């Protein structure tokens, strides 16, 4: 079992940067692919980025490609989402998630464990 706790959200202005962190518990963390999703008010939860268990491959939603970077440190049981050039449409609750098997997926159903989320608000 993996427990996930996100942090790093906040209120920023358009063009600013934020780095989200996700702390994972559990000795099998390195065997999970990890992903970030987000959910804006009144909208479905959507995929943002994912990374394989080893960190050798990443994938991004088109809306964040070139602005966001996902990374992980298996020695520290941490996953990060570096968000640059933030836009008001990036405003959402951001969730960290773990997918068993090590190979990433962009679908919500592929993720077994979820954090509680952290709010990111980008003002114009």
N, CA, C and O atoms as a printed pandas DataFrame, in Angstrom:
     atom_number atom_name residue_name chain_id  residue_number  x_coord  y_coord  z_coord
0              1         N          UNK        A               1    0.840   -1.196    0.000
1              2        CA          UNK        A               1    0.000    0.000    0.000
2              3         C          UNK        A               1    0.873    1.243    0.000
3              4         O          UNK        A               1    1.950    1.273    0.596
4              5         N          UNK        A               2    0.381    2.265   -0.683
5              6        CA          UNK        A               2    1.110    3.532   -0.790
6              7         C          UNK        A               2    0.203    4.664   -0.328
7              8         O          UNK        A               2   -0.945    4.766   -0.760
8              9         N          UNK        A               3    0.716    5.497    0.536
9             10        CA          UNK        A               3   -0.004    6.701    0.964
10            11         C          UNK        A               3    0.714    7.918    0.391
11            12         O          UNK        A               3    1.943    7.998    0.399
12            13         N          UNK        A               4   -0.077    8.855   -0.104
13            14        CA          UNK        A               4    0.475   10.008   -0.810
14            15         C          UNK        A               4    0.002   11.302   -0.171
15            16         O          UNK        A               4   -1.171   11.446    0.172
16            17         N          UNK        A               5    0.925   12.243   -0.013
17            18        CA          UNK        A               5    0.603   13.548    0.551
18            19         C          UNK        A               5    1.223   14.630   -0.325
19            20         O          UNK        A               5    2.444   14.707   -0.462
20            21         N          UNK        A               6    0.370   15.466   -0.916
21            22        CA          UNK        A               6    0.848   16.553   -1.762
22            23         C          UNK        A               6    1.085   17.818   -0.941
23            24         O          UNK        A               6    0.489   18.017    0.118
24            25         N          UNK        A               7    1.966   18.660   -1.456
25            26        CA          UNK        A               7    2.216   19.969   -0.859
26            27         C          UNK        A               7    2.771   20.902   -1.926
27            28         O          UNK        A               7    3.151   20.471   -3.014
28            29         N          UNK        A               8    2.810   22.177   -1.595
29            30        CA          UNK        A               8    3.417   23.139   -2.497
30            31         C          UNK        A               8    2.466   24.017   -3.266
31            32         O          UNK        A               8    2.894   24.920   -3.986
32            33         N          UNK        A               9    1.171   23.765   -3.124
33            34        CA          UNK        A               9    0.202   24.597   -3.817
34            35         C          UNK        A               9    0.141   25.996   -3.221
35            36         O          UNK        A               9    0.723   26.263   -2.169
36            37         N          UNK        A              10   -0.566   26.878   -3.901
37            38        CA          UNK        A              10   -0.702   28.237   -3.400
38            39         C          UNK        A              10   -1.322   29.158   -4.418
39            40         O          UNK        A              10   -1.804   28.727   -5.466
40            41         N          UNK        A              11   -1.302   30.449   -4.090
41            42        CA          UNK        A              11   -1.845   31.483   -4.969
42            43         C          UNK        A              11   -0.681   32.222   -5.619
43            44         O          UNK        A              11    0.178   32.777   -4.933
44            45         N          UNK        A              12   -0.663   32.223   -6.940
45            46        CA          UNK        A              12    0.402   32.897   -7.682
46            47         C          UNK        A              12   -0.209   33.715   -8.807
47            48         O          UNK        A              12   -1.401   33.611   -9.094
48            49         N          UNK        A              13    0.624   34.526   -9.435
49            50        CA          UNK        A              13    0.172   35.307  -10.576
50            51         C          UNK        A              13    0.541   34.603  -11.884
51            52         O          UNK        A              13    1.444   33.767  -11.927
52            53         N          UNK        A              14   -0.163   34.954  -12.919
53            54        CA          UNK        A              14    0.132   34.397  -14.239
54            55         C          UNK        A              14    1.595   34.656  -14.587
55            56         O          UNK        A              14    2.106   35.759  -14.395
56            57         N          UNK        A              15    2.263   33.617  -15.103
57            58        CA          UNK        A              15    3.662   33.718  -15.449
58            59         C          UNK        A              15    4.611   33.225  -14.372
59            60         O          UNK        A              15    5.790   32.987  -14.632
60            61         N          UNK        A              16    4.095   33.073  -13.172
61            62        CA          UNK        A              16    4.918   32.595  -12.058
62            63         C          UNK        A              16    5.141   31.087  -12.151
63            64         O          UNK        A              16    4.607   30.405  -13.026
64            65         N          UNK        A              17    5.953   30.595  -11.211
65            66        CA          UNK        A              17    6.258   29.167  -11.134
66            67         C          UNK        A              17    5.901   28.623   -9.759
67            68         O          UNK        A              17    5.889   29.356   -8.769
68            69         N          UNK        A              18    5.612   27.340   -9.712
69            70        CA          UNK        A              18    5.385   26.612   -8.473
70            71         C          UNK        A              18    5.958   25.220   -8.636
71            72         O          UNK        A              18    6.010   24.680   -9.741
72            73         N          UNK        A              19    6.388   24.642   -7.522
73            74        CA          UNK        A              19    6.788   23.246   -7.549
74            75         C          UNK        A              19    5.944   22.478   -6.543
75            76         O          UNK        A              19    5.976   22.752   -5.343
76            77         N          UNK        A              20    5.198   21.522   -7.047
77            78        CA          UNK        A              20    4.422   20.648   -6.191
78            79         C          UNK        A              20    5.268   19.444   -5.808
79            80         O          UNK        A              20    6.080   18.951   -6.591
80            81         N          UNK        A              21    5.055   18.990   -4.591
81            82        CA          UNK        A              21    5.743   17.806   -4.099
82            83         C          UNK        A              21    4.719   16.770   -3.665
83            84         O          UNK        A              21    3.616   17.106   -3.233
84            85         N          UNK        A              22    5.097   15.524   -3.786
85            86        CA          UNK        A              22    4.236   14.422   -3.346
86            87         C          UNK        A              22    5.116   13.453   -2.570
87            88         O          UNK        A              22    6.023   12.834   -3.126
88            89         N          UNK        A              23    4.835   13.331   -1.280
89            90        CA          UNK        A              23    5.577   12.416   -0.428
90            91         C          UNK        A              23    4.824   11.098   -0.336
91            92         O          UNK        A              23    3.633   11.064   -0.025
92            93         N          UNK        A              24    5.535   10.022   -0.610
93            94        CA          UNK        A              24    4.918    8.699   -0.614
94            95         C          UNK        A              24    5.470    7.844    0.516
95            96         O          UNK        A              24    6.663    7.875    0.817
96            97         N          UNK        A              25    4.584    7.088    1.129
97            98        CA          UNK        A              25    5.011    6.128    2.135
98            99         C          UNK        A              25    4.907    4.735    1.553
99           100         O          UNK        A              25    4.138    4.500    0.621
100          101         N          UNK        A              26    5.677    3.813    2.099
101          102        CA          UNK        A              26    5.621    2.454    1.589
102          103         C          UNK        A              26    6.935    2.047    0.953
103          104         O          UNK        A              26    7.538    2.811    0.200
104          105         N          UNK        A              27    7.367    0.852    1.258
105          106        CA          UNK        A              27    8.665    0.395    0.778
106          107         C          UNK        A              27    8.662    0.020   -0.685
107          108         O          UNK        A              27    9.727   -0.184   -1.268
108          109         N          UNK        A              28    7.467   -0.079   -1.310
109          110        CA          UNK        A              28    7.400   -0.477   -2.708
110          111         C          UNK        A              28    7.192    0.706   -3.642
111          112         O          UNK        A              28    6.808    0.526   -4.798
112          113         N          UNK        A              29    7.441    1.908   -3.153
113          114        CA          UNK        A              29    7.192    3.110   -3.945
114          115         C          UNK        A              29    7.871    3.041   -5.294
115          116         O          UNK        A              29    7.270    3.421   -6.300
116          117         N          UNK        A              30    9.086    2.575   -5.349
117          118        CA          UNK        A              30    9.838    2.583   -6.598
118          119         C          UNK        A              30    9.264    1.648   -7.644
119          120         O          UNK        A              30    9.688    1.705   -8.799
120          121         N          UNK        A              31    8.326    0.797   -7.296
121          122        CA          UNK        A              31    7.732   -0.114   -8.265
122          123         C          UNK        A              31    6.489    0.477   -8.920
123          124         O          UNK        A              31    5.883   -0.157   -9.784
124          125         N          UNK        A              32    6.106    1.678   -8.519
125          126        CA          UNK        A              32    4.907    2.321   -9.036
126          127         C          UNK        A              32    5.265    3.423  -10.031
127          128         O          UNK        A              32    6.206    4.189   -9.818
128          129         N          UNK        A              33    4.507    3.489  -11.109
129          130        CA          UNK        A              33    4.514    4.684  -11.926
130          131         C          UNK        A              33    3.731    5.752  -11.174
131          132         O          UNK        A              33    2.831    5.437  -10.396
132          133         N          UNK        A              34    4.072    7.000  -11.406
133          134        CA          UNK        A              34    3.421    8.088  -10.689
134          135         C          UNK        A              34    2.843    9.095  -11.668
135          136         O          UNK        A              34    3.381    9.321  -12.752
136          137         N          UNK        A              35    1.745    9.686  -11.260
137          138        CA          UNK        A              35    1.105   10.668  -12.123
138          139         C          UNK        A              35    0.586   11.848  -11.343
139          140         O          UNK        A              35    0.401   11.785  -10.128
140          141         N          UNK        A              36    0.353   12.931  -12.067
141          142        CA          UNK        A              36   -0.319   14.110  -11.530
142          143         C          UNK        A              36   -1.587   14.343  -12.347
143          144         O          UNK        A              36   -1.578   14.285  -13.577
144          145         N          UNK        A              37   -2.663   14.605  -11.637
145          146        CA          UNK        A              37   -3.930   14.962  -12.243
146          147         C          UNK        A              37   -4.386   16.281  -11.628
147          148         O          UNK        A              37   -3.856   16.721  -10.607
148          149         N          UNK        A              38   -5.366   16.898  -12.256
149          150        CA          UNK        A              38   -5.925   18.121  -11.674
150          151         C          UNK        A              38   -7.417   18.180  -11.936
151          152         O          UNK        A              38   -7.929   17.590  -12.888
152          153         N          UNK        A              39   -8.103   18.909  -11.063
153          154        CA          UNK        A              39   -9.550   19.054  -11.203
154          155         C          UNK        A              39   -9.941   20.489  -10.892
155          156         O          UNK        A              39   -9.764   20.968   -9.771
156          157         N          UNK        A              40  -10.473   21.164  -11.895
157          158        CA          UNK        A              40  -10.975   22.514  -11.737
158          159         C          UNK        A              40  -12.439   22.453  -11.326
159          160         O          UNK        A              40  -13.103   21.447  -11.577
160          161         N          UNK        A              41  -12.958   23.505  -10.700
161          162        CA          UNK        A              41  -14.364   23.508  -10.274
162          163         C          UNK        A              41  -15.307   23.238  -11.441
163          164         O          UNK        A              41  -15.214   23.877  -12.489
164          165         N          UNK        A              42  -16.207   22.293  -11.247
165          166        CA          UNK        A              42  -17.199   21.975  -12.255
166          167         C          UNK        A              42  -16.688   21.146  -13.416
167          168         O          UNK        A              42  -17.414   20.915  -14.383
168          169         N          UNK        A              43  -15.447   20.699  -13.330
169          170        CA          UNK        A              43  -14.867   19.917  -14.421
170          171         C          UNK        A              43  -14.405   18.557  -13.915
171          172         O          UNK        A              43  -14.226   18.344  -12.716
172          173         N          UNK        A              44  -14.216   17.641  -14.864
173          174        CA          UNK        A              44  -13.702   16.324  -14.515
174          175         C          UNK        A              44  -12.225   16.408  -14.157
175          176         O          UNK        A              44  -11.522   17.340  -14.546
176          177         N          UNK        A              45  -11.781   15.417  -13.411
177          178        CA          UNK        A              45  -10.364   15.324  -13.109
178          179         C          UNK        A              45   -9.618   14.924  -14.379
179          180         O          UNK        A              45   -9.999   13.968  -15.056
180          181         N          UNK        A              46   -8.561   15.655  -14.694
181          182        CA          UNK        A              46   -7.845   15.406  -15.943
182          183         C          UNK        A              46   -6.378   15.094  -15.711
183          184         O          UNK        A              46   -5.767   15.528  -14.735
184          185         N          UNK        A              47   -5.838   14.324  -16.646
185          186        CA          UNK        A              47   -4.432   13.953  -16.595
186          187         C          UNK        A              47   -3.545   15.161  -16.863
187          188         O          UNK        A              47   -3.854   16.005  -17.705
188          189         N          UNK        A              48   -2.423   15.227  -16.122
189          190        CA          UNK        A              48   -1.456   16.300  -16.324
190          191         C          UNK        A              48   -0.107   15.745  -16.781
191          192         O          UNK        A              48    0.433   16.168  -17.804
192          193         N          UNK        A              49    0.433   14.792  -16.011
193          194        CA          UNK        A              49    1.759   14.259  -16.332
194          195         C          UNK        A              49    1.951   12.924  -15.626
195          196         O          UNK        A              49    1.291   12.641  -14.626
196          197         N          UNK        A              50    2.853   12.112  -16.151
197          198        CA          UNK        A              50    3.164   10.838  -15.520
198          199         C          UNK        A              50    4.618   10.473  -15.781
199          200         O          UNK        A              50    5.258   10.975  -16.706
200          201         N          UNK        A              51    5.116    9.578  -14.927
201          202        CA          UNK        A              51    6.520    9.162  -15.025
202          203         C          UNK        A              51    6.613    7.689  -14.670
203          204         O          UNK        A              51    5.897    7.214  -13.788
204          205         N          UNK        A              52    7.489    6.962  -15.352
205          206        CA          UNK        A              52    7.659    5.543  -15.074
206          207         C          UNK        A              52    8.350    5.323  -13.737
207          208         O          UNK        A              52    8.855    6.268  -13.133
208          209         N          UNK        A              53    8.374    4.089  -13.280
209          210        CA          UNK        A              53    8.961    3.781  -11.975
210          211         C          UNK        A              53   10.414    4.204  -11.899
211          212         O          UNK        A              53   10.885    4.632  -10.846
212          213         N          UNK        A              54   11.121    4.087  -13.001
213          214        CA          UNK        A              54   12.546    4.403  -12.996
214          215         C          UNK        A              54   12.817    5.870  -13.311
215          216         O          UNK        A              54   13.925    6.363  -13.102
216          217         N          UNK        A              55   11.809    6.556  -13.811
217          218        CA          UNK        A              55   12.002    7.950  -14.187
218          219         C          UNK        A              55   12.570    8.143  -15.568
219          220         O          UNK        A              55   12.912    9.266  -15.939
220          221         N          UNK        A              56   12.683    7.063  -16.353
221          222        CA          UNK        A              56   13.320    7.191  -17.662
222          223         C          UNK        A              56   12.379    7.702  -18.736
223          224         O          UNK        A              56   12.820    8.148  -19.795
224          225         N          UNK        A              57   11.097    7.639  -18.468
225          226        CA          UNK        A              57   10.129    8.149  -19.453
226          227         C          UNK        A              57    9.062    8.977  -18.770
227          228         O          UNK        A              57    8.633    8.679  -17.655
228          229         N          UNK        A              58    8.643   10.024  -19.463
229          230        CA          UNK        A              58    7.588   10.898  -18.960
230          231         C          UNK        A              58    6.597   11.180  -20.081
231          232         O          UNK        A              58    6.909   11.021  -21.261
232          233         N          UNK        A              59    5.407   11.599  -19.694
233          234        CA          UNK        A              59    4.388   11.955  -20.672
234          235         C          UNK        A              59    3.578   13.097  -20.098
235          236         O          UNK        A              59    3.374   13.173  -18.886
236          237         N          UNK        A              60    3.109   13.995  -20.972
237          238        CA          UNK        A              60    2.403   15.187  -20.522
238          239         C          UNK        A              60    1.138   15.412  -21.337
239          240         O          UNK        A              60    1.037   15.013  -22.497
240          241         N          UNK        A              61    0.184   16.062  -20.695
241          242        CA          UNK        A              61   -0.972   16.550  -21.430
242          243         C          UNK        A              61   -0.508   17.682  -22.346
243          244         O          UNK        A              61    0.422   18.419  -22.020
244          245         N          UNK        A              62   -1.164   17.804  -23.483
245          246        CA          UNK        A              62   -0.777   18.849  -24.427
246          247         C          UNK        A              62   -0.856   20.240  -23.802
247          248         O          UNK        A              62   -0.064   21.120  -24.138
248          249         N          UNK        A              63   -1.799   20.435  -22.905
249          250        CA          UNK        A              63   -2.021   21.751  -22.313
250          251         C          UNK        A              63   -0.867   22.212  -21.422
251          252         O          UNK        A              63   -0.746   23.405  -21.144
252          253         N          UNK        A              64   -0.023   21.288  -20.974
253          254        CA          UNK        A              64    1.077   21.656  -20.072
254          255         C          UNK        A              64    2.442   21.354  -20.656
255          256         O          UNK        A              64    3.463   21.683  -20.051
256          257         N          UNK        A              65    2.473   20.734  -21.824
257          258        CA          UNK        A              65    3.736   20.330  -22.427
258          259         C          UNK        A              65    4.617   21.555  -22.659
259          260         O          UNK        A              65    4.162   22.570  -23.187
260          261         N          UNK        A              66    5.876   21.447  -22.258
261          262        CA          UNK        A              66    6.802   22.556  -22.404
262          263         C          UNK        A              66    6.806   23.521  -21.231
263          264         O          UNK        A              66    7.702   24.356  -21.117
264          265         N          UNK        A              67    5.810   23.413  -20.357
265          266        CA          UNK        A              67    5.733   24.310  -19.181
266          267         C          UNK        A              67    5.911   23.542  -17.870
267          268         O          UNK        A              67    6.478   24.075  -16.916
268          269         N          UNK        A              68    5.435   22.305  -17.816
269          270        CA          UNK        A              68    5.496   21.498  -16.604
270          271         C          UNK        A              68    6.519   20.387  -16.783
271          272         O          UNK        A              68    6.741   19.892  -17.888
272          273         N          UNK        A              69    7.141   20.005  -15.661
273          274        CA          UNK        A              69    8.101   18.900  -15.667
274          275         C          UNK        A              69    7.848   18.012  -14.456
275          276         O          UNK        A              69    7.823   18.484  -13.319
276          277         N          UNK        A              70    7.663   16.730  -14.712
277          278        CA          UNK        A              70    7.490   15.757  -13.638
278          279         C          UNK        A              70    8.829   15.067  -13.405
279          280         O          UNK        A              70    9.570   14.783  -14.346
280          281         N          UNK        A              71    9.123   14.803  -12.139
281          282        CA          UNK        A              71   10.352   14.090  -11.798
282          283         C          UNK        A              71   10.113   13.304  -10.517
283          284         O          UNK        A              71    9.113   13.506   -9.828
284          285         N          UNK        A              72   11.032   12.413  -10.210
285          286        CA          UNK        A              72   10.900   11.616   -8.987
286          287         C          UNK        A              72   12.267   11.321   -8.399
287          288         O          UNK        A              72   13.280   11.305   -9.099
288          289         N          UNK        A              73   12.270   11.090   -7.103
289          290        CA          UNK        A              73   13.480   10.695   -6.381
290          291         C          UNK        A              73   13.102    9.466   -5.568
291          292         O          UNK        A              73   12.524    9.589   -4.487
292          293         N          UNK        A              74   13.421    8.290   -6.076
293          294        CA          UNK        A              74   13.004    7.054   -5.400
294          295         C          UNK        A              74   13.708    6.877   -4.058
295          296         O          UNK        A              74   13.165    6.236   -3.158
296          297         N          UNK        A              75   14.882    7.424   -3.918
297          298        CA          UNK        A              75   15.590    7.312   -2.647
298          299         C          UNK        A              75   14.878    8.076   -1.539
299          300         O          UNK        A              75   14.990    7.731   -0.363
300          301         N          UNK        A              76   14.139    9.121   -1.928
301          302        CA          UNK        A              76   13.420    9.946   -0.950
302          303         C          UNK        A              76   11.922    9.687   -0.973
303          304         O          UNK        A              76   11.179   10.302   -0.208
304          305         N          UNK        A              77   11.466    8.788   -1.839
305          306        CA          UNK        A              77   10.025    8.528   -1.985
306          307         C          UNK        A              77    9.255    9.805   -2.317
307          308         O          UNK        A              77    8.221   10.101   -1.717
308          309         N          UNK        A              78    9.779   10.548   -3.279
309          310        CA          UNK        A              78    9.178   11.829   -3.633
310          311         C          UNK        A              78    8.927   11.916   -5.123
311          312         O          UNK        A              78    9.677   11.371   -5.932
312          313         N          UNK        A              79    7.855   12.613   -5.470
313          314        CA          UNK        A              79    7.535   12.959   -6.848
314          315         C          UNK        A              79    7.296   14.463   -6.889
315          316         O          UNK        A              79    6.736   15.038   -5.956
316          317         N          UNK        A              80    7.722   15.088   -7.969
317          318        CA          UNK        A              80    7.608   16.533   -8.072
318          319         C          UNK        A              80    6.919   16.926   -9.380
319          320         O          UNK        A              80    6.959   16.200  -10.374
320          321         N          UNK        A              81    6.296   18.083   -9.342
321          322        CA          UNK        A              81    5.756   18.673  -10.558
322          323         C          UNK        A              81    6.198   20.137  -10.576
323          324         O          UNK        A              81    5.667   20.965   -9.836
324          325         N          UNK        A              82    7.165   20.439  -11.423
325          326        CA          UNK        A              82    7.612   21.804  -11.599
326          327         C          UNK        A              82    6.719   22.476  -12.631
327          328         O          UNK        A              82    6.611   22.010  -13.765
328          329         N          UNK        A              83    6.082   23.566  -12.238
329          330        CA          UNK        A              83    5.134   24.247  -13.102
330          331         C          UNK        A              83    5.640   25.660  -13.381
331          332         O          UNK        A              83    5.747   26.485  -12.474
332          333         N          UNK        A              84    5.943   25.920  -14.622
333          334        CA          UNK        A              84    6.426   27.235  -15.040
334          335         C          UNK        A              84    5.410   27.913  -15.949
335          336         O          UNK        A              84    4.521   27.266  -16.502
336          337         N          UNK        A              85    5.556   29.212  -16.092
337          338        CA          UNK        A              85    4.677   29.995  -16.975
338          339         C          UNK        A              85    3.213   29.678  -16.706
339          340         O          UNK        A              85    2.443   29.402  -17.626
340          341         N          UNK        A              86    2.851   29.720  -15.467
341          342        CA          UNK        A              86    1.487   29.352  -15.080
342          343         C          UNK        A              86    0.459   30.294  -15.685
343          344         O          UNK        A              86    0.708   31.486  -15.865
344          345         N          UNK        A              87   -0.699   29.728  -15.993
345          346        CA          UNK        A              87   -1.804   30.461  -16.598
346          347         C          UNK        A              87   -3.035   30.345  -15.704
347          348         O          UNK        A              87   -3.139   29.399  -14.923
348          349         N          UNK        A              88   -3.961   31.280  -15.803
349          350        CA          UNK        A              88   -5.190   31.169  -14.991
350          351         C          UNK        A              88   -5.921   29.843  -15.218
351          352         O          UNK        A              88   -6.546   29.322  -14.294
352          353         N          UNK        A              89   -5.853   29.301  -16.408
353          354        CA          UNK        A              89   -6.535   28.030  -16.676
354          355         C          UNK        A              89   -5.841   26.830  -16.025
355          356         O          UNK        A              89   -6.356   25.714  -16.088
356          357         N          UNK        A              90   -4.693   27.045  -15.407
357          358        CA          UNK        A              90   -4.058   25.980  -14.630
358          359         C          UNK        A              90   -4.635   25.889  -13.217
359          360         O          UNK        A              90   -4.279   24.983  -12.464
360          361         N          UNK        A              91   -5.511   26.805  -12.855
361          362        CA          UNK        A              91   -6.123   26.794  -11.537
362          363         C          UNK        A              91   -6.926   25.524  -11.340
363          364         O          UNK        A              91   -7.814   25.207  -12.131
364          365         N          UNK        A              92   -6.604   24.797  -10.274
365          366        CA          UNK        A              92   -7.261   23.517   -9.999
366          367         C          UNK        A              92   -6.702   22.942   -8.703
367          368         O          UNK        A              92   -5.733   23.449   -8.138
368          369         N          UNK        A              93   -7.340   21.876   -8.255
369          370        CA          UNK        A              93   -6.745   21.045   -7.211
370          371         C          UNK        A              93   -5.894   19.997   -7.924
371          372         O          UNK        A              93   -6.356   19.323   -8.844
372          373         N          UNK        A              94   -4.659   19.876   -7.488
373          374        CA          UNK        A              94   -3.723   18.947   -8.116
374          375         C          UNK        A              94   -3.546   17.713   -7.228
375          376         O          UNK        A              94   -3.318   17.815   -6.023
376          377         N          UNK        A              95   -3.660   16.551   -7.860
377          378        CA          UNK        A              95   -3.581   15.277   -7.164
378          379         C          UNK        A              95   -2.391   14.458   -7.657
379          380         O          UNK        A              95   -2.098   14.409   -8.852
380          381         N          UNK        A              96   -1.727   13.829   -6.721
381          382        CA          UNK        A              96   -0.677   12.869   -7.005
382          383         C          UNK        A              96   -1.308   11.474   -6.960
383          384         O          UNK        A              96   -2.195   11.220   -6.146
384          385         N          UNK        A              97   -0.851   10.572   -7.832
385          386        CA          UNK        A              97   -1.433    9.238   -7.881
386          387         C          UNK        A              97   -0.362    8.210   -8.227
387          388         O          UNK        A              97    0.623    8.513   -8.901
388          389         N          UNK        A              98   -0.582    6.979   -7.747
389          390        CA          UNK        A              98    0.366    5.887   -7.966
390          391         C          UNK        A              98   -0.310    4.750   -8.723
391          392         O          UNK        A              98   -1.410    4.315   -8.382
392          393         N          UNK        A              99    0.386    4.283   -9.765
393          394        CA          UNK        A              99   -0.128    3.201  -10.602
394          395         C          UNK        A              99    0.767    1.984  -10.464
395          396         O          UNK        A              99    1.973    2.080  -10.694
396          397         N          UNK        A             100    0.203    0.835  -10.092
397          398        CA          UNK        A             100    1.032   -0.366   -9.953
398          399         C          UNK        A             100    1.555   -0.829  -11.306
399          400         O          UNK        A             100    0.917   -0.608  -12.335
400          401         N          UNK        A             101    2.682   -1.450  -11.299
401          402        CA          UNK        A             101    3.214   -2.027  -12.524
402          403         C          UNK        A             101    4.367   -1.261  -13.105
403          404         O          UNK        A             101    5.117   -1.802  -13.918
404          405         N          UNK        A             102    4.536   -0.002  -12.710
405          406        CA          UNK        A             102    5.727    0.720  -13.115
406          407         C          UNK        A             102    5.657    1.468  -14.425
407          408         O          UNK        A             102    6.437    2.395  -14.646
408          409         N          UNK        A             103    4.723    1.083  -15.319
409          410        CA          UNK        A             103    4.607    1.774  -16.601
410          411         C          UNK        A             103    3.458    2.765  -16.531
411          412         O          UNK        A             103    2.358    2.415  -16.103
412          413         N          UNK        A             104    3.707    3.996  -16.948
413          414        CA          UNK        A             104    2.700    5.016  -16.726
414          415         C          UNK        A             104    1.455    4.833  -17.588
415          416         O          UNK        A             104    1.472    4.149  -18.611
416          417         N          UNK        A             105    0.391    5.460  -17.145
417          418        CA          UNK        A             105   -0.850    5.494  -17.874
418          419         C          UNK        A             105   -1.446    6.880  -17.728
419          420         O          UNK        A             105   -1.174    7.575  -16.750
420          421         N          UNK        A             106   -2.261    7.289  -18.696
421          422        CA          UNK        A             106   -2.876    8.609  -18.621
422          423         C          UNK        A             106   -4.327    8.522  -18.168
423          424         O          UNK        A             106   -5.003    9.546  -18.064
424          425         N          UNK        A             107   -4.812    7.326  -17.901
425          426        CA          UNK        A             107   -6.208    7.171  -17.496
426          427         C          UNK        A             107   -6.325    7.086  -15.986
427          428         O          UNK        A             107   -5.489    6.477  -15.319
428          429         N          UNK        A             108   -7.363    7.698  -15.456
429          430        CA          UNK        A             108   -7.575    7.705  -14.005
430          431         C          UNK        A             108   -7.683    6.303  -13.442
431          432         O          UNK        A             108   -7.178    6.020  -12.356
432          433         N          UNK        A             109   -8.339    5.432  -14.177
433          434        CA          UNK        A             109   -8.586    4.089  -13.656
434          435         C          UNK        A             109   -7.308    3.277  -13.513
435          436         O          UNK        A             109   -7.304    2.243  -12.845
436          437         N          UNK        A             110   -6.231    3.728  -14.126
437          438        CA          UNK        A             110   -4.976    3.004  -14.012
438          439         C          UNK        A             110   -4.242    3.252  -12.707
439          440         O          UNK        A             110   -3.260    2.577  -12.399
440          441         N          UNK        A             111   -4.722    4.226  -11.938
441          442        CA          UNK        A             111   -4.050    4.612  -10.694
442          443         C          UNK        A             111   -4.800    4.072   -9.496
443          444         O          UNK        A             111   -6.015    4.239   -9.386
444          445         N          UNK        A             112   -4.087    3.433   -8.611
445          446        CA          UNK        A             112   -4.718    2.775   -7.466
446          447         C          UNK        A             112   -4.768    3.665   -6.234
447          448         O          UNK        A             112   -5.729    3.612   -5.466
448          449         N          UNK        A             113   -3.738    4.482   -6.042
449          450        CA          UNK        A             113   -3.652    5.293   -4.819
450          451         C          UNK        A             113   -3.615    6.765   -5.183
451          452         O          UNK        A             113   -2.994    7.170   -6.166
452          453         N          UNK        A             114   -4.304    7.563   -4.354
453          454        CA          UNK        A             114   -4.437    8.997   -4.596
454          455         C          UNK        A             114   -4.142    9.781   -3.331
455          456         O          UNK        A             114   -4.424    9.332   -2.220
456          457         N          UNK        A             115   -3.565   10.965   -3.522
457          458        CA          UNK        A             115   -3.413   11.884   -2.412
458          459         C          UNK        A             115   -4.671   12.703   -2.209
459          460         O          UNK        A             115   -5.666   12.519   -2.910
460          461         N          UNK        A             116   -4.620   13.617   -1.235
461          462        CA          UNK        A             116   -5.798   14.416   -0.902
462          463         C          UNK        A             116   -5.904   15.679   -1.751
463          464         O          UNK        A             116   -6.942   16.341   -1.758
464          465         N          UNK        A             117   -4.842   16.008   -2.460
465          466        CA          UNK        A             117   -4.851   17.159   -3.352
466          467         C          UNK        A             117   -4.293   18.422   -2.715
467          468         O          UNK        A             117   -4.318   18.590   -1.496
468          469         N          UNK        A             118   -3.786   19.307   -3.573
469          470        CA          UNK        A             118   -3.299   20.610   -3.135
470          471         C          UNK        A             118   -3.799   21.662   -4.115
471          472         O          UNK        A             118   -3.742   21.463   -5.328
472          473         N          UNK        A             119   -4.287   22.780   -3.589
473          474        CA          UNK        A             119   -4.907   23.807   -4.423
474          475         C          UNK        A             119   -3.855   24.695   -5.070
475          476         O          UNK        A             119   -2.937   25.179   -4.408
476          477         N          UNK        A             120   -4.004   24.900   -6.367
477          478        CA          UNK        A             120   -3.193   25.859   -7.106
478          479         C          UNK        A             120   -4.128   26.890   -7.717
479          480         O          UNK        A             120   -5.048   26.540   -8.456
480          481         N          UNK        A             121   -3.897   28.137   -7.415
481          482        CA          UNK        A             121   -4.711   29.218   -7.952
482          483         C          UNK        A             121   -3.805   30.215   -8.659
483          484         O          UNK        A             121   -2.850   30.726   -8.074
484          485         N          UNK        A             122   -4.114   30.485   -9.920
485          486        CA          UNK        A             122   -3.312   31.406  -10.719
486          487         C          UNK        A             122   -4.181   32.599  -11.079
487          488         O          UNK        A             122   -5.194   32.460  -11.764
488          489         N          UNK        A             123   -3.778   33.757  -10.617
489          490        CA          UNK        A             123   -4.546   34.976  -10.896
490          491         C          UNK        A             123   -3.994   35.660  -12.153
491          492         O          UNK        A             123   -2.808   35.566  -12.467
492          493         N          UNK        A             124   -4.882   36.339  -12.848
493          494        CA          UNK        A             124   -4.486   37.010  -14.104
494          495         C          UNK        A             124   -3.984   38.424  -13.865
495          496         O          UNK        A             124   -3.615   39.117  -14.813
